[in-house]
mmCIF file of C-alpha atoms in Angstrom:
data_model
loop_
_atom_site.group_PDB
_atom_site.id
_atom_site.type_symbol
_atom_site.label_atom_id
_atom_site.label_comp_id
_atom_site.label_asym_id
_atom_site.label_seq_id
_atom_site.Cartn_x
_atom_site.Cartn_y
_atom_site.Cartn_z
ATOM 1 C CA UNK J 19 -58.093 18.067 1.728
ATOM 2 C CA UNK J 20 -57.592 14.495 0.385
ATOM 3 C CA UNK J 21 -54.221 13.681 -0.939
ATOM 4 C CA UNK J 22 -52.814 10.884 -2.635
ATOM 5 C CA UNK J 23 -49.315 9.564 -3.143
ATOM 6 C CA UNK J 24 -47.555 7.187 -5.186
ATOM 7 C CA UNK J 25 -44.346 5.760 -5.008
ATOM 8 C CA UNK J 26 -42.327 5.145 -6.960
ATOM 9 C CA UNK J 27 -42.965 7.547 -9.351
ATOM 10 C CA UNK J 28 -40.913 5.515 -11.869
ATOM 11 C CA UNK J 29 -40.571 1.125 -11.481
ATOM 12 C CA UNK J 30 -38.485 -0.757 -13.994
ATOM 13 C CA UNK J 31 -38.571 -4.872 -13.330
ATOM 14 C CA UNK J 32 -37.304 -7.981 -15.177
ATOM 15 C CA UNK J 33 -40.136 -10.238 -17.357
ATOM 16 C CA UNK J 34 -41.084 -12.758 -14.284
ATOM 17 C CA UNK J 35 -40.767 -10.787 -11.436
ATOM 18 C CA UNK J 36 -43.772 -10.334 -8.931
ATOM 19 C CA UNK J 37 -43.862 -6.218 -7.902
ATOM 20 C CA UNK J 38 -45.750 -4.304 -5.206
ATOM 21 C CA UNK J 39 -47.071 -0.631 -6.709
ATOM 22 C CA UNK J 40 -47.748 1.843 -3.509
ATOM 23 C CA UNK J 41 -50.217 3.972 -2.981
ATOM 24 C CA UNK J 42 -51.023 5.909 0.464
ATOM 25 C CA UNK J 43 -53.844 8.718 1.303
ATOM 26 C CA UNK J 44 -54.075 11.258 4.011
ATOM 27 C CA UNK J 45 -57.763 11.014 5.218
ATOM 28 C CA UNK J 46 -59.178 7.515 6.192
ATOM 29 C CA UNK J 47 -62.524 8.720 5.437
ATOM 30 C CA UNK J 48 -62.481 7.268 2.092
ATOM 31 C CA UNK J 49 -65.834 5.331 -0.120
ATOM 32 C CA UNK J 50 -63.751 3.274 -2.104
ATOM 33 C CA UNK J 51 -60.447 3.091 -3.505
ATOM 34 C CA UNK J 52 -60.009 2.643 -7.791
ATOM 35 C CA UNK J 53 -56.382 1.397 -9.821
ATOM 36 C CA UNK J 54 -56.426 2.292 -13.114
ATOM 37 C CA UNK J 55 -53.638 1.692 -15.703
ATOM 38 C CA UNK J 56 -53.247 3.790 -18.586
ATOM 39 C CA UNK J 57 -51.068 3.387 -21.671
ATOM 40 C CA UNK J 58 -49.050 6.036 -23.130
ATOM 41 C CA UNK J 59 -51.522 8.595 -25.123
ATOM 42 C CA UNK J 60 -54.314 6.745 -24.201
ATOM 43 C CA UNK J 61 -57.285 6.994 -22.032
ATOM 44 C CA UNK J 62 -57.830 5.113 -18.366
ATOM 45 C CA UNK J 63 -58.550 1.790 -18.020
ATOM 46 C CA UNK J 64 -60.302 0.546 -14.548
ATOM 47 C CA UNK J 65 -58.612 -2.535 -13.055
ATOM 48 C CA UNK J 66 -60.010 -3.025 -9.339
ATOM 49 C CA UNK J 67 -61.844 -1.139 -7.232
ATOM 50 C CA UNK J 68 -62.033 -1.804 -3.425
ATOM 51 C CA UNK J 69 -65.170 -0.582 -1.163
ATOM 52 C CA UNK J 70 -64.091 0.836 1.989
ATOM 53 C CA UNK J 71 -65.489 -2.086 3.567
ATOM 54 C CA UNK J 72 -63.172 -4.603 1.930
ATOM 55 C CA UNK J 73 -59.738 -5.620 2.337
ATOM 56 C CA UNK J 74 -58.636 -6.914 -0.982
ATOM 57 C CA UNK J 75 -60.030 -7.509 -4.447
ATOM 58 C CA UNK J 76 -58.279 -9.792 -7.217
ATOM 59 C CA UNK J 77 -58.582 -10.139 -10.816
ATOM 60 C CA UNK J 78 -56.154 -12.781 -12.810
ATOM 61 C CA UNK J 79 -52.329 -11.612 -11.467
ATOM 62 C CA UNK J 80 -53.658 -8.306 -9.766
ATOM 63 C CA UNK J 81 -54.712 -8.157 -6.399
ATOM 64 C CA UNK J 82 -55.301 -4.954 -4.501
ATOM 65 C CA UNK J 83 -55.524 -4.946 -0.973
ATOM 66 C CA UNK J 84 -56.772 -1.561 0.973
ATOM 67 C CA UNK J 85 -55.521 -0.819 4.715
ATOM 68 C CA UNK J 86 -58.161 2.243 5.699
ATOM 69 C CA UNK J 87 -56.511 3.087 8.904
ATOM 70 C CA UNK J 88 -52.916 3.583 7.828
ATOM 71 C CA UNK J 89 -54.128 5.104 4.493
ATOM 72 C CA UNK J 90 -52.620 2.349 2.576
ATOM 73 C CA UNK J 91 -53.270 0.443 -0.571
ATOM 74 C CA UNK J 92 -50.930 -2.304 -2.754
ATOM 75 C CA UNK J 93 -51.370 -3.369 -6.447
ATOM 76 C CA UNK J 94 -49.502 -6.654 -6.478
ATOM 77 C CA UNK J 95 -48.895 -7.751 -9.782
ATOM 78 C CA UNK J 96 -47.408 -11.788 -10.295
ATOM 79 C CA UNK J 97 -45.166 -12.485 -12.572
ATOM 80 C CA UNK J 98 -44.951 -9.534 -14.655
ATOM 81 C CA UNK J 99 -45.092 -9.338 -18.515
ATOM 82 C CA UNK J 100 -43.727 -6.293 -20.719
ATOM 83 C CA UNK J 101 -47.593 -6.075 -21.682
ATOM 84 C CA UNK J 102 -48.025 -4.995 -18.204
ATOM 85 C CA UNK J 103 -45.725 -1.840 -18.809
ATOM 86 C CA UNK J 104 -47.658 0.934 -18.716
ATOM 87 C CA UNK J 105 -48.719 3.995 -15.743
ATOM 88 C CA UNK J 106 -50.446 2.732 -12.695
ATOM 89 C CA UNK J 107 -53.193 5.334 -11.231
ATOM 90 C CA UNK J 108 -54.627 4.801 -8.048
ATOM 91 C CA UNK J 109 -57.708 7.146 -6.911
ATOM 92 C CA UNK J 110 -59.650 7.628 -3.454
ATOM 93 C CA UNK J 111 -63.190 8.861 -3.226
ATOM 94 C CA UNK J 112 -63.802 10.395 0.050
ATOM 95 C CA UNK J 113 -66.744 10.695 2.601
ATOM 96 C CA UNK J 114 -70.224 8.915 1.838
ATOM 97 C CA UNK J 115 -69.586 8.820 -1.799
ATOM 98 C CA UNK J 116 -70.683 10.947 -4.503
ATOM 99 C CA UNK J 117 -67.505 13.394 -4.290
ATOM 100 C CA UNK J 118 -65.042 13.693 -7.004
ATOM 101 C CA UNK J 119 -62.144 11.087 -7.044
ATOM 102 C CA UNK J 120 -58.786 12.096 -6.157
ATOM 103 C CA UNK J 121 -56.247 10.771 -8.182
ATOM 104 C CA UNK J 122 -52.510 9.620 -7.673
ATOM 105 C CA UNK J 123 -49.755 10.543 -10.105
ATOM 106 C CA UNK J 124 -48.961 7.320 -11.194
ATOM 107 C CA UNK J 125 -45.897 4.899 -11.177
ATOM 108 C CA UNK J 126 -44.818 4.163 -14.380
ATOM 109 C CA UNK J 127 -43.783 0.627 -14.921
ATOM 110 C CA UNK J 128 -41.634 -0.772 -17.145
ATOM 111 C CA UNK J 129 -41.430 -4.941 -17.765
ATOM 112 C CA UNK J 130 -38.284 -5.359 -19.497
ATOM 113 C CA UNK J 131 -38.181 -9.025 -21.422
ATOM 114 C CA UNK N 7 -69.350 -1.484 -27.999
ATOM 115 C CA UNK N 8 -67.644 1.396 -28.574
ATOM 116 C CA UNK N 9 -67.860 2.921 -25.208
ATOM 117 C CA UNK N 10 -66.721 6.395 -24.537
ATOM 118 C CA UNK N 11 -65.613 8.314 -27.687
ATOM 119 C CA UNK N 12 -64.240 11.847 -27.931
ATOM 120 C CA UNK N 13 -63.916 13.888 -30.968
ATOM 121 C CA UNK N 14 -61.476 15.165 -31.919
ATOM 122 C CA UNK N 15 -58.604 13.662 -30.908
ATOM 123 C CA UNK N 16 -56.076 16.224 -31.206
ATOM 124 C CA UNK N 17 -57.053 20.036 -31.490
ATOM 125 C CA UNK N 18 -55.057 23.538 -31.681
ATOM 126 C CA UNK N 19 -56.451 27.003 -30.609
ATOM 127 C CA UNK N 20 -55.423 30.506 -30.872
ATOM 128 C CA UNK N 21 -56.118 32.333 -27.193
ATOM 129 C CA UNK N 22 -59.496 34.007 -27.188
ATOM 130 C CA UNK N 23 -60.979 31.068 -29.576
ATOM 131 C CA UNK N 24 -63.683 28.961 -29.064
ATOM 132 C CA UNK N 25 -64.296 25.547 -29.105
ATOM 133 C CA UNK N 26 -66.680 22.304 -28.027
ATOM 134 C CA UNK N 27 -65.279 18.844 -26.917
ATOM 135 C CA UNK N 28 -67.976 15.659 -27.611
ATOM 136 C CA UNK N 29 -67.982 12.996 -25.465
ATOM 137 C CA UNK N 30 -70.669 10.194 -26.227
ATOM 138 C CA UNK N 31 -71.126 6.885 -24.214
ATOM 139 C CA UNK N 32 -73.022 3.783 -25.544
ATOM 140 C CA UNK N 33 -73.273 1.687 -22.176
ATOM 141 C CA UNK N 34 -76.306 3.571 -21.169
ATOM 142 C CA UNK N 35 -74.849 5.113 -18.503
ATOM 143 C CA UNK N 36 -76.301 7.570 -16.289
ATOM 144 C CA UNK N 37 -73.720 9.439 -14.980
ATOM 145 C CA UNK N 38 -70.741 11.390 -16.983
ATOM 146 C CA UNK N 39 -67.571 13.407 -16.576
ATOM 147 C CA UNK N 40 -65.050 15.464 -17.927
ATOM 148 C CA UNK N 41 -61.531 15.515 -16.212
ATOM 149 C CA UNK N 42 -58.232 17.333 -17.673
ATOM 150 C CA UNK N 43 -54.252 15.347 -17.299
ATOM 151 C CA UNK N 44 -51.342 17.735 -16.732
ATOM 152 C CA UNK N 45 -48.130 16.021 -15.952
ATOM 153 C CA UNK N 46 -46.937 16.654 -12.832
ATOM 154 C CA UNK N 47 -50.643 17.266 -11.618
ATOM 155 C CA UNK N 48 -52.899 14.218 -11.868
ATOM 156 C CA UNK N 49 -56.913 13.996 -13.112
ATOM 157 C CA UNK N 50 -58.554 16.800 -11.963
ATOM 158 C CA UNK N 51 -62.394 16.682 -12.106
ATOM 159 C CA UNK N 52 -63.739 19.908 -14.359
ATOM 160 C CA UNK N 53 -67.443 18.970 -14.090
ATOM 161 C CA UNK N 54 -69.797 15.846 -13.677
ATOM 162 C CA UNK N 55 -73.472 15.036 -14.373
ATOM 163 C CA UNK N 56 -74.832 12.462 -12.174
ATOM 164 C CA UNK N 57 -78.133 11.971 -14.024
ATOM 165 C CA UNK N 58 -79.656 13.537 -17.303
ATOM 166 C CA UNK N 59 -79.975 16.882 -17.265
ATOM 167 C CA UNK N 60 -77.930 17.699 -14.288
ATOM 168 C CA UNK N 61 -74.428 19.451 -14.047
ATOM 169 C CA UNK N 62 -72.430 20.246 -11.241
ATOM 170 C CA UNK N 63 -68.823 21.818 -10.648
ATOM 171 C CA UNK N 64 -65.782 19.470 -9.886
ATOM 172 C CA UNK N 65 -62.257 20.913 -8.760
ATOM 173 C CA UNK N 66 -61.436 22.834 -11.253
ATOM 174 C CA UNK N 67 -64.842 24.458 -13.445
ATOM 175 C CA UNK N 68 -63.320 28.361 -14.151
ATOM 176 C CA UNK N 69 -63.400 28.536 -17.992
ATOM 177 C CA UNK N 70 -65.807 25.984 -18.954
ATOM 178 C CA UNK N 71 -68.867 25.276 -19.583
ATOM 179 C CA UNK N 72 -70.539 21.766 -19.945
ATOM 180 C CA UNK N 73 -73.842 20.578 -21.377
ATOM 181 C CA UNK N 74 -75.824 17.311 -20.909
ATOM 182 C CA UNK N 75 -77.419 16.779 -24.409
ATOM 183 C CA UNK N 76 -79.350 13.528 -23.674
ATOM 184 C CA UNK N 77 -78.177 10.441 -21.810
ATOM 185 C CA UNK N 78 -75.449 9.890 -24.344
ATOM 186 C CA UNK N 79 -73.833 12.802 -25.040
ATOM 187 C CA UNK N 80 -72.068 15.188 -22.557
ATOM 188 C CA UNK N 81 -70.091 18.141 -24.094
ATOM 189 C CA UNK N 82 -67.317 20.639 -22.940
ATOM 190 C CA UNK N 83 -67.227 24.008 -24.078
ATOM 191 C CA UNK N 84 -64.325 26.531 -23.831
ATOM 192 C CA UNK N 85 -65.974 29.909 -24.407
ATOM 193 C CA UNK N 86 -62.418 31.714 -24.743
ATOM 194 C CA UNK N 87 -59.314 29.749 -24.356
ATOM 195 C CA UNK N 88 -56.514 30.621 -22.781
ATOM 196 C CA UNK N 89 -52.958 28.882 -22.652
ATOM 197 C CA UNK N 90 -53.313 27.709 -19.178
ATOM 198 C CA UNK N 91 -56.433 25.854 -20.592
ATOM 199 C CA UNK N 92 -53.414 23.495 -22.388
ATOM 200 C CA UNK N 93 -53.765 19.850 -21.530
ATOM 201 C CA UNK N 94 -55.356 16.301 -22.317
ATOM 202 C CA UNK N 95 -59.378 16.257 -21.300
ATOM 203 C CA UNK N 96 -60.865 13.001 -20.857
ATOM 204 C CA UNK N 97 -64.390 12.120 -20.417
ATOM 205 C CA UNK N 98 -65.708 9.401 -18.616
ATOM 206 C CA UNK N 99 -69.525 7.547 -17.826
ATOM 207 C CA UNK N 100 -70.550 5.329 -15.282
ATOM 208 C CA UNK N 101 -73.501 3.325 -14.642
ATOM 209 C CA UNK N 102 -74.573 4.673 -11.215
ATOM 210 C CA UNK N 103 -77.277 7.500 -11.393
ATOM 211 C CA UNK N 104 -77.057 10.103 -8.802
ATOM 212 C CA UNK N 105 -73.722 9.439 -7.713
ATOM 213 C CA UNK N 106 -69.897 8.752 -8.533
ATOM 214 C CA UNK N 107 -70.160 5.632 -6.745
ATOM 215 C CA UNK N 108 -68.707 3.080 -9.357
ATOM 216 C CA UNK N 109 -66.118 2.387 -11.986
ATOM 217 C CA UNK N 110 -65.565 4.667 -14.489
ATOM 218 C CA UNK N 111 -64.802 4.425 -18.087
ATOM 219 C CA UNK N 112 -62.630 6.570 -19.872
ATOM 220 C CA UNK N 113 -62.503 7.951 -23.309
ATOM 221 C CA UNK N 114 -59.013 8.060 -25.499
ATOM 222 C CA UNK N 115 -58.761 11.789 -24.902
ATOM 223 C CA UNK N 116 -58.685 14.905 -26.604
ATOM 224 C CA UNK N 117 -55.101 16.822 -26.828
ATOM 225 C CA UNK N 118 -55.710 20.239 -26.924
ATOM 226 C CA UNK N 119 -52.964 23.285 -26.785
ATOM 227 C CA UNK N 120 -53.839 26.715 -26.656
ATOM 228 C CA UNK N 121 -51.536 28.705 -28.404
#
C-alpha cells in the first residue's frame, strides 16, 4: 500500500529565505506526483503536478522536481514571502493512473516578515 | 468562475440524522470527487465519478452514499450519521473523463460534526 511522508511536519523561515519542502513515497510505481497548498479553513489549491515521466516542473518561485527511483520529490520555494505561509500537501497517484491519490500530511510553513 | 462550491459550509448533526452535502462545478468538468480531512490523517478519497452517471468507491465509502445529478452537480449523502463521520469533506472536479488523471480543484469545504 502506497504511503506518503512529509517532513517536516512543521517549517518556520525568515521573509527572503529560499526553503526545500520534502516529500518521499514507498512504491515507485507512481502516474504522477501533485503539491497542493492549502490555507487555514480553506479548500486545496493545485500548484504543480509532475508526470512520472518528468523530472521537474516550475511555476514563478516554485519548482518541483520528482526522483521516481528513490521515492523522492522537493518543492523549492525562492525567496519566501509571509503570503507563502500556509500547509504544503503533496499527493502520489499510483500504477497506470485512474486510482485514488494518496495524500501527504502536510508541512506547515510559516514566512515570518 | 466560481468553480467548485459546497453548501453549506458549516453543519451540525445529532447521531442517527440525516443529511446531503452539494457540490457543483462550473468548469465543465467530467470527472468529480468527494474526499474527507482529519488531522492527523490526510485526504482520504470517499467516492469518485469519472464520467456522468458513474460512481465508484474510494478508500473509505462505509456510511455514504453519493449521487451524480448531471455533469455539474455531485452530492454526498449520510443516511445516518455517526460521530466517527466528524470531519471536513471536500469535493473536487477535474477535466479528464474516465480517469483521475489530472489536476484537481477543490471546493472550500463543508465542516461537519456529528454530535
Amino acid at each position: 500500500k502506497q504511503e506518503v511522508t512529509q517532513i517536516p511536519a512543521a517549517l518556520s523561515v525568515p521573509e527572503g529565505e529560499n526553503l526545500v519542502l520534502n516529500c518521499s513515497f514507498t512504491d515507485s510505481a507512481i502516474y504522477n506526483l501533485q503539491w497542493f497548498r492549502q490555507d487555514p479553513g480553506k479548500g486545496l489549491t493545485s500548484l504543480l503536478l509532475i508526470q512520472s515521466s518528468q523530472r521537474e516542473q516550475t511555476s514563478g518561485r516554485l519548482n518541483a522536481s520528482l526522483d521516481k527511483s528513490s521515492g523522492r520529490s522537493t518543492l523549492y520555494i525562492a525567496a519566501s514571502q509571509p503570503g507563502d505561509s500556509a500547509t504544503y500537501l503533496c499527493a502520489v497517484m499510483g500504477g497506470s493512473g485512474n486510482t485514488p491519490l494518496v495524500f501527504g500530511k502536510g508541512t506547515r510553513l510559516s514566512v515570518i516578515a | 468562475n466560481a468553480g467548485v462550491t459546497q453548501t453549506p459550509k458549516f453543519q451540525v448533526l445529532k447521531t442517527g440524522q440525516s443529511m446531503t452535502l452539494q457540490c457543483a462545478q462550473d468548469m465543465n468538468h467530467n470527472s468529480m470527487y468527494w474526499y474527507r480531512q482529519d488531522p492527523g490523517m490526510g485526504l482520504r478519497l470517499i467516492y469518485y465519478s469519472a464520467s456522468e452517471g458513474t460512481t465508484d468507491k474510494g478508500e473509505v465509502p462505509n456510511g455514504y452514499n453519493v449521487s451524480r445529478l448531471n455533469k455539474r452537480e455531485f452530492s454526498l449523502r449520510l443516511e445516518s450519521a455517526a460521530p466517527s463521520q466528524t470531519s471536513v469533506y471536500f469535493c473536487a472536479s477535474s477535466e479528464a473523463l474516465g480517469g483521475m488523471t489530472d489536476t484537481q480543484y477543490f471546493g472550500p469545504g463543508t465542516r461537519l460534526t456529528v454530535l
